[in-house]
mmCIF file of C-alpha atoms and ligand atoms in Angstrom:
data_model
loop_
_atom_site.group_PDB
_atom_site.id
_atom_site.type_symbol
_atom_site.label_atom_id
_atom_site.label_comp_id
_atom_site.label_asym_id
_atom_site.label_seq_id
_atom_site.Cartn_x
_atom_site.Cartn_y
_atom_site.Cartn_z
ATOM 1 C CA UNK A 1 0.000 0.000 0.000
ATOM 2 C CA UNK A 2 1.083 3.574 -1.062
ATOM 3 C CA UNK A 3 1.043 6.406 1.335
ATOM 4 C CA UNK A 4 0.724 9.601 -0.248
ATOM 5 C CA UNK A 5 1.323 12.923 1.367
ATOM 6 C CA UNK A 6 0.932 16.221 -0.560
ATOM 7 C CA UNK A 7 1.524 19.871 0.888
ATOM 8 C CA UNK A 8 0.698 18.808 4.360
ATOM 9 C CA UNK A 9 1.218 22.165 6.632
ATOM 10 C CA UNK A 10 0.995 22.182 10.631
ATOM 11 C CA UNK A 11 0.204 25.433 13.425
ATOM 12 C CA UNK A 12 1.189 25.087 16.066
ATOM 13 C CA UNK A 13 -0.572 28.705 17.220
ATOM 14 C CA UNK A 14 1.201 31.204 15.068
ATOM 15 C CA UNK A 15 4.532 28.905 14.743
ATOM 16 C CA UNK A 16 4.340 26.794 11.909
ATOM 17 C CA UNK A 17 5.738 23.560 12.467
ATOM 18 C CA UNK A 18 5.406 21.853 8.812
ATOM 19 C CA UNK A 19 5.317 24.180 5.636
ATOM 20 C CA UNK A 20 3.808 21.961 2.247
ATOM 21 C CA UNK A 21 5.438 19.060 2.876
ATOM 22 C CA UNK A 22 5.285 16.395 0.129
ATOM 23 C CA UNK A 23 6.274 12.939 -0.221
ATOM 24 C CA UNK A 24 5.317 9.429 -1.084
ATOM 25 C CA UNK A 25 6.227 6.191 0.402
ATOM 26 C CA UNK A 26 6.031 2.642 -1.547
ATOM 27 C CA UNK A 27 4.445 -0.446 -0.633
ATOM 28 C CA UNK A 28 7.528 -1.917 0.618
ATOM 29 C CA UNK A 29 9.458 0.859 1.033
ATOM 30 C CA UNK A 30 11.883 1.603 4.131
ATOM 31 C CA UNK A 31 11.940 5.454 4.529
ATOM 32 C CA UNK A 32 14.007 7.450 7.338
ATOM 33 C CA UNK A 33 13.206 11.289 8.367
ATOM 34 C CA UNK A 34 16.775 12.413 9.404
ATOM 35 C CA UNK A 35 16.829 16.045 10.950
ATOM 36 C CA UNK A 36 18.293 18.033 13.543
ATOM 37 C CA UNK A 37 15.773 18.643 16.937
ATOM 38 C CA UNK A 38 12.855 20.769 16.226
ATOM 39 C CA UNK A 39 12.696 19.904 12.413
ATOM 40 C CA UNK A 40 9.286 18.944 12.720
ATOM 41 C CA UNK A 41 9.833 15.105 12.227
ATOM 42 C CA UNK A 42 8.178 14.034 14.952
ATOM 43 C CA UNK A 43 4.658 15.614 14.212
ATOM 44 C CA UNK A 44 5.012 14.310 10.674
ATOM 45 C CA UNK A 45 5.045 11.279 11.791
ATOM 46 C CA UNK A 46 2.508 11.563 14.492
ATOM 47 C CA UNK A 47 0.194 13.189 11.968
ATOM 48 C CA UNK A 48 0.503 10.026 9.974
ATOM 49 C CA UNK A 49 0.070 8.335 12.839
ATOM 50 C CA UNK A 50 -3.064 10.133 13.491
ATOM 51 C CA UNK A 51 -2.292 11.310 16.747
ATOM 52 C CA UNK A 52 -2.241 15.101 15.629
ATOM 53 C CA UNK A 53 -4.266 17.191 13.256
ATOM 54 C CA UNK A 54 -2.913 18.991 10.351
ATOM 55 C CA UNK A 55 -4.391 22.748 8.981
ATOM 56 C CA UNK A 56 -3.698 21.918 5.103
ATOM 57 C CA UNK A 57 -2.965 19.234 2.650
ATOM 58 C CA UNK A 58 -3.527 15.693 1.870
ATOM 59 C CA UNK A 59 -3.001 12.637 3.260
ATOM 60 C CA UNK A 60 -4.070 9.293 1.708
ATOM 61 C CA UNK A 61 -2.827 5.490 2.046
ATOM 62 C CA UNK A 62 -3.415 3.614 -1.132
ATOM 63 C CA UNK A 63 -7.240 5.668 -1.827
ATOM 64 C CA UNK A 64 -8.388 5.639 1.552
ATOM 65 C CA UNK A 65 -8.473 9.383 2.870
ATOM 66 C CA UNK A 66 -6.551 9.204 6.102
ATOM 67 C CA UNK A 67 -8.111 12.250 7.448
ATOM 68 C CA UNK A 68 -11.370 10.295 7.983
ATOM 69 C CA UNK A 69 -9.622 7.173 9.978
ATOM 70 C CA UNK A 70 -9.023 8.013 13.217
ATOM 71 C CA UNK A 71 -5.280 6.558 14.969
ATOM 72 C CA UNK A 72 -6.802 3.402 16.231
ATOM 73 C CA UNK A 73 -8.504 2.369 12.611
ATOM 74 C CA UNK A 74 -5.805 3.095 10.739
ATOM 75 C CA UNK A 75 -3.841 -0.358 11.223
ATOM 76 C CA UNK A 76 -0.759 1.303 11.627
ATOM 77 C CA UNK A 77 2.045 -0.215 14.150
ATOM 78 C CA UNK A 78 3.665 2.565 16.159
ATOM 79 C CA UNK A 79 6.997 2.200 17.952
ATOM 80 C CA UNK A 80 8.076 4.995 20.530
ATOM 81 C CA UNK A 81 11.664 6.019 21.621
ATOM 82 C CA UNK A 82 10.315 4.531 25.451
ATOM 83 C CA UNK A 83 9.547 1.392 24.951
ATOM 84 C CA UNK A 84 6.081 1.930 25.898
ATOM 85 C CA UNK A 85 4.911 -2.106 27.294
ATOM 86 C CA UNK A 86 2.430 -2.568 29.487
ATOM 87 C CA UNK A 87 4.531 -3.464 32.916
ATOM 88 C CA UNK A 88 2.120 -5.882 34.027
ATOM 89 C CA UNK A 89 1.435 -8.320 31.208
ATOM 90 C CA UNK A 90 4.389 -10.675 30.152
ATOM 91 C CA UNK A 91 6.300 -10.344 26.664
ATOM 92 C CA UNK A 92 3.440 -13.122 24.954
ATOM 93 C CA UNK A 93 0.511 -11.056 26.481
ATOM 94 C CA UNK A 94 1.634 -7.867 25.773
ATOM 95 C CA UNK A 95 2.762 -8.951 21.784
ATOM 96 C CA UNK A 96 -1.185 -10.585 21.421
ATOM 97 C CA UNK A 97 -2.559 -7.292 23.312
ATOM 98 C CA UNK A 98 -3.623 -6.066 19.812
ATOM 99 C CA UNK A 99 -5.388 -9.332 18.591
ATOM 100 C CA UNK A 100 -6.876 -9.920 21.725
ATOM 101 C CA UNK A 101 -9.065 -6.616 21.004
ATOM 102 C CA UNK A 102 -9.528 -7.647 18.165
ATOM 103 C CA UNK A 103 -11.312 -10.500 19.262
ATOM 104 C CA UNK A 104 -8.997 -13.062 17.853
ATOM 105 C CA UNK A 105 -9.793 -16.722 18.816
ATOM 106 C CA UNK A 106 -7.255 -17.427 21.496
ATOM 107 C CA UNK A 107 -5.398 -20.071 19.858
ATOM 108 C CA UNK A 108 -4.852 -17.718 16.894
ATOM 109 C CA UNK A 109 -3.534 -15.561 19.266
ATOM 110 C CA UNK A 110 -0.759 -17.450 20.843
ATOM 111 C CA UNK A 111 0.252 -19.211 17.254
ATOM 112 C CA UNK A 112 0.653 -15.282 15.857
ATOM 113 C CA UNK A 113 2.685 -14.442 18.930
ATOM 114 C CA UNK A 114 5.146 -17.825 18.712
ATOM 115 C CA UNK A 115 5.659 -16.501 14.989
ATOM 116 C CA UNK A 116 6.291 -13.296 15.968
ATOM 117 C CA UNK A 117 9.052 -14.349 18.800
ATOM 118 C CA UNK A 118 10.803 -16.095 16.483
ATOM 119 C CA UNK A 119 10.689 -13.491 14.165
ATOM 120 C CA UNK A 120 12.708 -11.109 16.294
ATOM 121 C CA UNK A 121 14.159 -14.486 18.160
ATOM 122 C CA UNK A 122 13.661 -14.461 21.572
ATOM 123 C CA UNK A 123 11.113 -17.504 21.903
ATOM 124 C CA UNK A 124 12.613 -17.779 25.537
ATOM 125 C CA UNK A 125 11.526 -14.807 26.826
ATOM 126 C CA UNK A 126 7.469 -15.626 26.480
ATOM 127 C CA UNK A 127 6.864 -15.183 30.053
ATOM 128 C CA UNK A 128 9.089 -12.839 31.180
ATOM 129 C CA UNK A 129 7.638 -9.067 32.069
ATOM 130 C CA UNK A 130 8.937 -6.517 30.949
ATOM 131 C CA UNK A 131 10.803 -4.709 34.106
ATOM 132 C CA UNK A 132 13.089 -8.166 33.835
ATOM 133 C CA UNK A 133 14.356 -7.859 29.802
ATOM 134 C CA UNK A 134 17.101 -4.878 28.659
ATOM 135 C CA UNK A 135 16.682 -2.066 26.701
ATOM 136 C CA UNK A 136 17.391 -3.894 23.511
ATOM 137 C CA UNK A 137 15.071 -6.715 24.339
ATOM 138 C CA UNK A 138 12.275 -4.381 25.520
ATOM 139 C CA UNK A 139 12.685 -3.313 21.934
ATOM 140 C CA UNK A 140 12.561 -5.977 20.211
ATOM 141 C CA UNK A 141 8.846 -6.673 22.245
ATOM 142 C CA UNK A 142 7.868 -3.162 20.929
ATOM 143 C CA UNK A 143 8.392 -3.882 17.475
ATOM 144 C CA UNK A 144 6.699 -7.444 17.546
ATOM 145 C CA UNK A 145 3.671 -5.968 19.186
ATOM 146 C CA UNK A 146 3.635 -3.464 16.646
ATOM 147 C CA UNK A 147 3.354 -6.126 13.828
ATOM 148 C CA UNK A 148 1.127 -8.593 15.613
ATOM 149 C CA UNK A 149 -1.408 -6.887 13.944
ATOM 150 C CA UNK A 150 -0.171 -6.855 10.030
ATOM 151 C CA UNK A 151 0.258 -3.393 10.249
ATOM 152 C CA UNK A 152 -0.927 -1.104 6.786
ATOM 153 C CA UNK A 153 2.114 0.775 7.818
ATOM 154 C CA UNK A 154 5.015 0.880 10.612
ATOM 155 C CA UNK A 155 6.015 4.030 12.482
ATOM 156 C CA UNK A 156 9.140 4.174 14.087
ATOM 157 C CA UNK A 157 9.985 7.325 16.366
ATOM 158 C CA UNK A 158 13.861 7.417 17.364
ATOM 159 C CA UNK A 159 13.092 3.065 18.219
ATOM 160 C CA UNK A 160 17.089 2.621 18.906
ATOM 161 C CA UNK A 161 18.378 5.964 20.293
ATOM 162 C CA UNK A 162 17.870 4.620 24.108
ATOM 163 C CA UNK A 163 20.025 2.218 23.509
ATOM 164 C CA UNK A 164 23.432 1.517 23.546
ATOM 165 C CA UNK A 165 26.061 1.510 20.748
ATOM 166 C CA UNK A 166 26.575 -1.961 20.366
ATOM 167 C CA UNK A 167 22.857 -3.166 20.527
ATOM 168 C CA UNK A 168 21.851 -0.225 18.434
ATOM 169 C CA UNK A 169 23.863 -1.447 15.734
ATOM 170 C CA UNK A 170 22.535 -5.154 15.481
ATOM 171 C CA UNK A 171 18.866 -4.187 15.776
ATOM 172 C CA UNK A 172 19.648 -1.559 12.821
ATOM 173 C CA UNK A 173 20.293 -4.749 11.103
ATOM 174 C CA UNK A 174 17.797 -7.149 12.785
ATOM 175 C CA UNK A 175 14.779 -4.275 11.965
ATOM 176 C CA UNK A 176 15.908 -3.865 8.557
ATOM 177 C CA UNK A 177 15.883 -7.328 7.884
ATOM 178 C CA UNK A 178 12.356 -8.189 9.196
ATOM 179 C CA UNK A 179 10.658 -4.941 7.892
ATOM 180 C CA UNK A 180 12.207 -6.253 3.995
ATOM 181 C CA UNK A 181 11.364 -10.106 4.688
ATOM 182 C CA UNK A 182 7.466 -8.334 5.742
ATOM 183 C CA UNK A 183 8.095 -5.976 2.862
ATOM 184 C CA UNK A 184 5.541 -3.461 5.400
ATOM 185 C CA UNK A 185 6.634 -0.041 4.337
ATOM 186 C CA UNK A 186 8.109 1.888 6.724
ATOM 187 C CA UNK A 187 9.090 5.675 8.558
ATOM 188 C CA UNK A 188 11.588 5.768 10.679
ATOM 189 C CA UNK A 189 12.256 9.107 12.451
ATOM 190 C CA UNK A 190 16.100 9.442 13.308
ATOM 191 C CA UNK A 191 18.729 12.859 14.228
ATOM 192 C CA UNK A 192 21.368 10.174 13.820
ATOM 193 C CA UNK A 193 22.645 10.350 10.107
ATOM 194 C CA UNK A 194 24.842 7.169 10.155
ATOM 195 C CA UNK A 195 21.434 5.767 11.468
ATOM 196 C CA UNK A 196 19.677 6.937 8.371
ATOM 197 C CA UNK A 197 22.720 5.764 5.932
ATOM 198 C CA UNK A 198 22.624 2.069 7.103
ATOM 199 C CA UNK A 199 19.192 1.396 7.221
ATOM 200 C CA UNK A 200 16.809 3.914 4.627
ATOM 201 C CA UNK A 201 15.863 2.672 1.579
ATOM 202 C CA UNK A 202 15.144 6.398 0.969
ATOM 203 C CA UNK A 203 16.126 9.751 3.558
ATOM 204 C CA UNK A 204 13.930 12.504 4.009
ATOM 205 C CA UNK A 205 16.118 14.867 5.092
ATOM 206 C CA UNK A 206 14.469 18.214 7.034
ATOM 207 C CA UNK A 207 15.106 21.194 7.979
ATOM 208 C CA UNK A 208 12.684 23.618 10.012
ATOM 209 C CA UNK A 209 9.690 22.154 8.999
ATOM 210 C CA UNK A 210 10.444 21.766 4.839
ATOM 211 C CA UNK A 211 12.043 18.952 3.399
ATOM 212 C CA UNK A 212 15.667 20.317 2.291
ATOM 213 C CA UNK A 213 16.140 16.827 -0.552
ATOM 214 C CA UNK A 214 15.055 13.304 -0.692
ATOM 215 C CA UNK A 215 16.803 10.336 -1.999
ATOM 216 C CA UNK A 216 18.415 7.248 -1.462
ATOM 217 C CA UNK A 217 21.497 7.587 1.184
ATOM 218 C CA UNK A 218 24.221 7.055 -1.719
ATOM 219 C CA UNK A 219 22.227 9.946 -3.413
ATOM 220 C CA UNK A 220 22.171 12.326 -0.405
ATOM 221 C CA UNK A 221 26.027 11.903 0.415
ATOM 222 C CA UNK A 222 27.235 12.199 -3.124
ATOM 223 C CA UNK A 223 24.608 14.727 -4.511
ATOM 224 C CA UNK A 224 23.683 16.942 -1.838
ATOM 225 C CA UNK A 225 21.840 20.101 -2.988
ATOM 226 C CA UNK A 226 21.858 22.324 -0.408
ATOM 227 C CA UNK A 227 24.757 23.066 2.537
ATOM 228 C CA UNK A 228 22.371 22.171 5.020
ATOM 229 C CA UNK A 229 22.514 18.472 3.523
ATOM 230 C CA UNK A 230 26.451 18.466 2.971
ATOM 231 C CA UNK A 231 26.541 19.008 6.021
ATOM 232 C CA UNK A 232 24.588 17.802 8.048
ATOM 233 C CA UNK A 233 24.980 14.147 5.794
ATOM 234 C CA UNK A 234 28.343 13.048 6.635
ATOM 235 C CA UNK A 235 31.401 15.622 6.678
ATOM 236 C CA UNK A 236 32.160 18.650 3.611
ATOM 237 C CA UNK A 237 34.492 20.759 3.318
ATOM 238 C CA UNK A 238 32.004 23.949 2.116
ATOM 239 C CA UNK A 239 34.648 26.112 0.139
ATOM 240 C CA UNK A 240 33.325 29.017 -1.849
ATOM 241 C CA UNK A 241 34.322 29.854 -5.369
ATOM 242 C CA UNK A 242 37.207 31.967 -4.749
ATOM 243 C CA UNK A 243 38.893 29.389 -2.205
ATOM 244 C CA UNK A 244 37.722 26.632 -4.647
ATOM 245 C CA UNK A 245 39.575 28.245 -7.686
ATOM 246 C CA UNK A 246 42.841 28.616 -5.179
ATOM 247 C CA UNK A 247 42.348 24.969 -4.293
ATOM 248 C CA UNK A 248 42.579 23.999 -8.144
ATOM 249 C CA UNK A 249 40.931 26.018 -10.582
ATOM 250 C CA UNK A 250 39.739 22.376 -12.389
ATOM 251 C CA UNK A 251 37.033 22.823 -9.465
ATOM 252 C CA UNK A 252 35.491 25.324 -11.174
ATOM 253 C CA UNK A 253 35.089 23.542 -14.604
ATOM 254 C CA UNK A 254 31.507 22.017 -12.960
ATOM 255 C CA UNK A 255 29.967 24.615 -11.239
ATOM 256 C CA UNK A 256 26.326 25.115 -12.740
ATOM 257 C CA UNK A 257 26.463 28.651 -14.448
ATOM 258 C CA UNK A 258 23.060 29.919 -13.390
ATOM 259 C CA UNK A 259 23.167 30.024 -9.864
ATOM 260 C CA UNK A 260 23.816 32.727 -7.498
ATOM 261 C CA UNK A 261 25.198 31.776 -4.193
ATOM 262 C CA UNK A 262 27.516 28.271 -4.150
ATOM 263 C CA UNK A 263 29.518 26.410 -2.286
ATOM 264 C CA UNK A 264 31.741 23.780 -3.273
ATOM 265 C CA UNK A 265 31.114 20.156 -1.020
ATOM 266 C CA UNK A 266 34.111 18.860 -0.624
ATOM 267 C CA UNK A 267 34.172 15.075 0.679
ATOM 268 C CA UNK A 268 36.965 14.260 3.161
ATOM 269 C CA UNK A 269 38.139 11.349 1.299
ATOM 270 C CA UNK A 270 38.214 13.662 -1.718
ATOM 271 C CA UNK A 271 40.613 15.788 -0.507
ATOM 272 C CA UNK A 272 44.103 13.846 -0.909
ATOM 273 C CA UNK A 273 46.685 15.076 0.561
ATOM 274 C CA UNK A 274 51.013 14.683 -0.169
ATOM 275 C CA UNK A 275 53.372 15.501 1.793
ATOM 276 C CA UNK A 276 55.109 18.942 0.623
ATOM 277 C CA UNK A 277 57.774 20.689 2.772
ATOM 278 C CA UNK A 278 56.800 23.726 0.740
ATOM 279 C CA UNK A 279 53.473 23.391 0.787
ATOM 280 C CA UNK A 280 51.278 26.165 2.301
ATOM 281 C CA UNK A 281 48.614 23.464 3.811
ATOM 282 C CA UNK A 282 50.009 22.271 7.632
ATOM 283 C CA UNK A 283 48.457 19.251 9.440
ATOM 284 C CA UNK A 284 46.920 20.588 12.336
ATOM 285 C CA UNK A 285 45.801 17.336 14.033
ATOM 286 C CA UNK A 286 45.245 13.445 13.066
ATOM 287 C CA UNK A 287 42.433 11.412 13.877
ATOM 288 C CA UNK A 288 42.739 7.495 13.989
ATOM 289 C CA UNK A 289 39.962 5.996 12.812
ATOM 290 C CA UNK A 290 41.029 2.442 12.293
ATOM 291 C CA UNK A 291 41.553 2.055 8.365
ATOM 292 C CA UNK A 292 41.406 5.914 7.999
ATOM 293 C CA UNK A 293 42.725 8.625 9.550
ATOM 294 C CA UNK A 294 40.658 12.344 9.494
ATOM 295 C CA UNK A 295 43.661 15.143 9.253
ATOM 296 C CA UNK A 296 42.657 18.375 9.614
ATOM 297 C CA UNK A 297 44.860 20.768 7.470
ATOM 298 C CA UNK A 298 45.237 24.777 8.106
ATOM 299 C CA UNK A 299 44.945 26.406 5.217
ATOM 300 C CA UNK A 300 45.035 29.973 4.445
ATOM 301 C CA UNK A 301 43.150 30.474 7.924
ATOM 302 C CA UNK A 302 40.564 27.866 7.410
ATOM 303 C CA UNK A 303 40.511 23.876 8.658
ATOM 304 C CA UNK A 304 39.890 21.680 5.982
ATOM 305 C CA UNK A 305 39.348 18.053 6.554
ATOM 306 C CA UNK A 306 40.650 15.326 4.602
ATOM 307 C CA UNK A 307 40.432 11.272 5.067
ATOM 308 C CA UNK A 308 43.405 8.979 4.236
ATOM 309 C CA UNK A 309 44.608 5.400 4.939
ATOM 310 C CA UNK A 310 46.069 4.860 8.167
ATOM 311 C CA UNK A 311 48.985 3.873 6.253
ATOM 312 C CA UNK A 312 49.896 7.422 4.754
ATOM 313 C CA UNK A 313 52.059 8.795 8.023
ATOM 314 C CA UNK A 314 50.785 12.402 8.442
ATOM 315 C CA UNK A 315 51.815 14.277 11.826
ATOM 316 C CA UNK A 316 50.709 17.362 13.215
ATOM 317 C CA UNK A 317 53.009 20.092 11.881
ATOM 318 C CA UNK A 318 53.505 18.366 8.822
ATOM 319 C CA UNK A 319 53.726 20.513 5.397
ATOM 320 C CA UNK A 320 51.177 19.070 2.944
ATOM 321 C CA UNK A 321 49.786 19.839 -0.636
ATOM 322 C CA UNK A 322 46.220 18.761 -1.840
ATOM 323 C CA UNK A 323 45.302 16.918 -4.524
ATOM 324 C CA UNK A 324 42.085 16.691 -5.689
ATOM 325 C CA UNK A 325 40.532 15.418 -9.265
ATOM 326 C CA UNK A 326 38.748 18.042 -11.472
ATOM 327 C CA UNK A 327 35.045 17.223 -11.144
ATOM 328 C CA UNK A 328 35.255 16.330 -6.903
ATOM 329 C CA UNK A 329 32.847 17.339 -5.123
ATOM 330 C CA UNK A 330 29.315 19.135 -5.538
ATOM 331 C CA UNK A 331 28.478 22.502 -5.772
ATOM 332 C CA UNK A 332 25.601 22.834 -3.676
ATOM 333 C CA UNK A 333 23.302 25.950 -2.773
ATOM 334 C CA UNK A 334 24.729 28.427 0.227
HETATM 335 P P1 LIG B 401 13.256 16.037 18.114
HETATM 336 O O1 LIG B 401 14.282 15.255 17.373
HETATM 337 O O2 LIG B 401 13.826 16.933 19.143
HETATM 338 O O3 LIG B 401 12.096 15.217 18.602
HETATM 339 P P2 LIG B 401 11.608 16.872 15.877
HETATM 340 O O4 LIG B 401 12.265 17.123 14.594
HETATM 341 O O5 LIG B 401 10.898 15.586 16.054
HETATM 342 O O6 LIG B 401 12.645 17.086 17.045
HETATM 343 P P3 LIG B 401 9.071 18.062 16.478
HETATM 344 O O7 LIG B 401 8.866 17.366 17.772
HETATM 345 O O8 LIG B 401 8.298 17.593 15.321
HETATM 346 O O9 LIG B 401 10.617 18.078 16.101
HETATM 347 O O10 LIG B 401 8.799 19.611 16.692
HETATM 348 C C1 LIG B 401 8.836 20.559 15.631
HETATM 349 C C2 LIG B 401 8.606 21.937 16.181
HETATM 350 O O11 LIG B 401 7.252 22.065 16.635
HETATM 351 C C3 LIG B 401 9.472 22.288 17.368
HETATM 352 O O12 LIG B 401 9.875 23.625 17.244
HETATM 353 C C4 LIG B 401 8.571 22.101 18.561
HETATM 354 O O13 LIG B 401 8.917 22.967 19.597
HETATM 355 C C5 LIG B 401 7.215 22.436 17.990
HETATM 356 N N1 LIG B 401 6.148 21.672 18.670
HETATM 357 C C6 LIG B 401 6.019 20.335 18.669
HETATM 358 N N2 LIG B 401 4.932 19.948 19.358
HETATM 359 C C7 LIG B 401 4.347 21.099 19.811
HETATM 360 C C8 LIG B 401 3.175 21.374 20.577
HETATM 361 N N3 LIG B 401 2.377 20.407 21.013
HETATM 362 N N4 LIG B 401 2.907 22.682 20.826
HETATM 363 C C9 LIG B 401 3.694 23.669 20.371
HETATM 364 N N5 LIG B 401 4.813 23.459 19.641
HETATM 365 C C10 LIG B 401 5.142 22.201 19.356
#
């Protein structure tokens, strides 16, 4: 099922929360809004959900109008940053909570919930409550109550940022895998980029209220349109024409004729850098990353940042000259 959303806008009194926003999910679709705090992704998402009211626009799933289902007919599973059980039913009670409204036959019931357990594998756990499972596992309840019920649609606010680094990255995996063996299509809200990157099918990324671009992550990080994406999508360098040209006038070769204000995005791992005693670049300090290092270069009274292998021995005070191929980088709008 398709959900459709054209020039939705949002009041909050006079402050506008959401100007026009438009955008389109697919059937199986895994979709991420990725925005700093306050970008308004939350109440997009809870407008989908139902639980607020918008001034203007449309909203439709497949050709249902959603502004005529209210939040509990909508079919939609909802996951919440808190994990949000019910403290005194155990995991199996509180997965078949929805289908036991629903007036599902009890047998169905517990056969749905032994699916679902082993879906996000923890059949062991059936009787524990929830004040006696971690954060992750708490989770990993969450989501399987929020399918129990074949959801149209699953919402995800911020599901992983309670938790801890490790466990945050194998339920990335572990959601992304049973929302594409489902194939439900789903919105994820997220402030945490590398969050987005791993796990969208597609980003949404926003920016007080307006979506800034859309696309898929390997879209976003090499074509970002606006500053606001370079950087807040991964690292740039933002260099504007004049710095560009000084850089290596080649740079300028792509820069769309038309436009007014641009900067030049300038990918870390774009920027090479060899070591040049007379060089007017100096290595100001050297990040080890593992495989890479980040070096941040002074030059001409600006840091620029630049990714190499670990193996390339840069020091801090080092003299360095760039090198950089013709068409690196985007030139995106100031
Ligand atoms: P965060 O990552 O911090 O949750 P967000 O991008 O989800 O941020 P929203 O919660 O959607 O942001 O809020 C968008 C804007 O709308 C913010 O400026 C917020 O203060 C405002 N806002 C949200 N809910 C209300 C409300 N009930 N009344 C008034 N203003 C609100």
């Amino acid at each position: 099922m398709h959900l459709f959303i054209q020039d939705v806008s949002k009041f909050f009194g006079q402050f506008q929360a959401l100007h026009n926003v438009s955008l389109e999910v697919g059937s199986e679709e895994f979709v991420c809004l990725l925005g700093p705090s306050g970008c308004g992704k939350t109440t997009l998402l809870r407008i989908i959900a139902g639980l607020e009211p918008f001034d203007s626009g449309t909203l439709k799933i497949g050709e249902r109008d959603l502004r005529e289902i209210d939040a509990q007919h909508r079919g939609f599973g909802i996951v919440f940053q808190s994990y949000s059980l019910f403290p005194n039913m155990t995991v199996a009670e509180n997965i078949g909570y929805g289908l036991k409204i629903r007036k599902w036959p009890r047998d169905k019931v517990d056969a749905k919930v032994r699916d679902l357990m082993e879906l996000v594998r923890f059949p062991e756990l059936a009787e524990r409550y929830p004040h006696e499972l971690s954060g992750g596992q708490q989770q990993r309840v969450a989501i399987a109550r929020a399918l129990a019920v074949d959801p149209a649609l699953l919402l995800l606010d911020e599901p992983l940022s309670a938790l801890d680094a490790r466990v945050r990255a194998e339920m990335r995996t572990e959601i992304r895998d049973v929302q594409r063996r489902l194939g439900i299509p789903t919105i994820m809200v997220t402030h945490d980029q590398e969050e987005a990157l791993t796990m969208a099918d597609r980003i949404v990324c926003m920016k007080d209220g307006r979506i800034e671009q859309v696309g898929t992550p390997q879209d976003l990080y090499a074509r970002p349109q606006t500053r606001f994406v370079a950087d807040f999508v991964g690292i740039s360098n933002l260099l504007d024409e004049q710095t560009a040209a000084q850089l290596s006038s080649d740079l300028l070769d792509h820069k769309p004729e038309d436009a007014a204000t641009q900067l030049l995005a300038l990918r870390p791992e774009q920027l090479g850098l060899r070591p040049d005693g007379d060089g007017d670049a100096r290595v100001t300090h050297v990040t080890f990353l593992g495989n890479i290092s980040r070096i941040t270069v002074e030059w001409h009274g600006q840091n620029l940042v630049s990714e190499v292998h670990s193996d390339d021995p840069f020091q801090p005070g080092d003299r360095v000259a760039f090198e950089v191929r013709p068409a690196a980088g985007t030139w995106v709008r100031a």
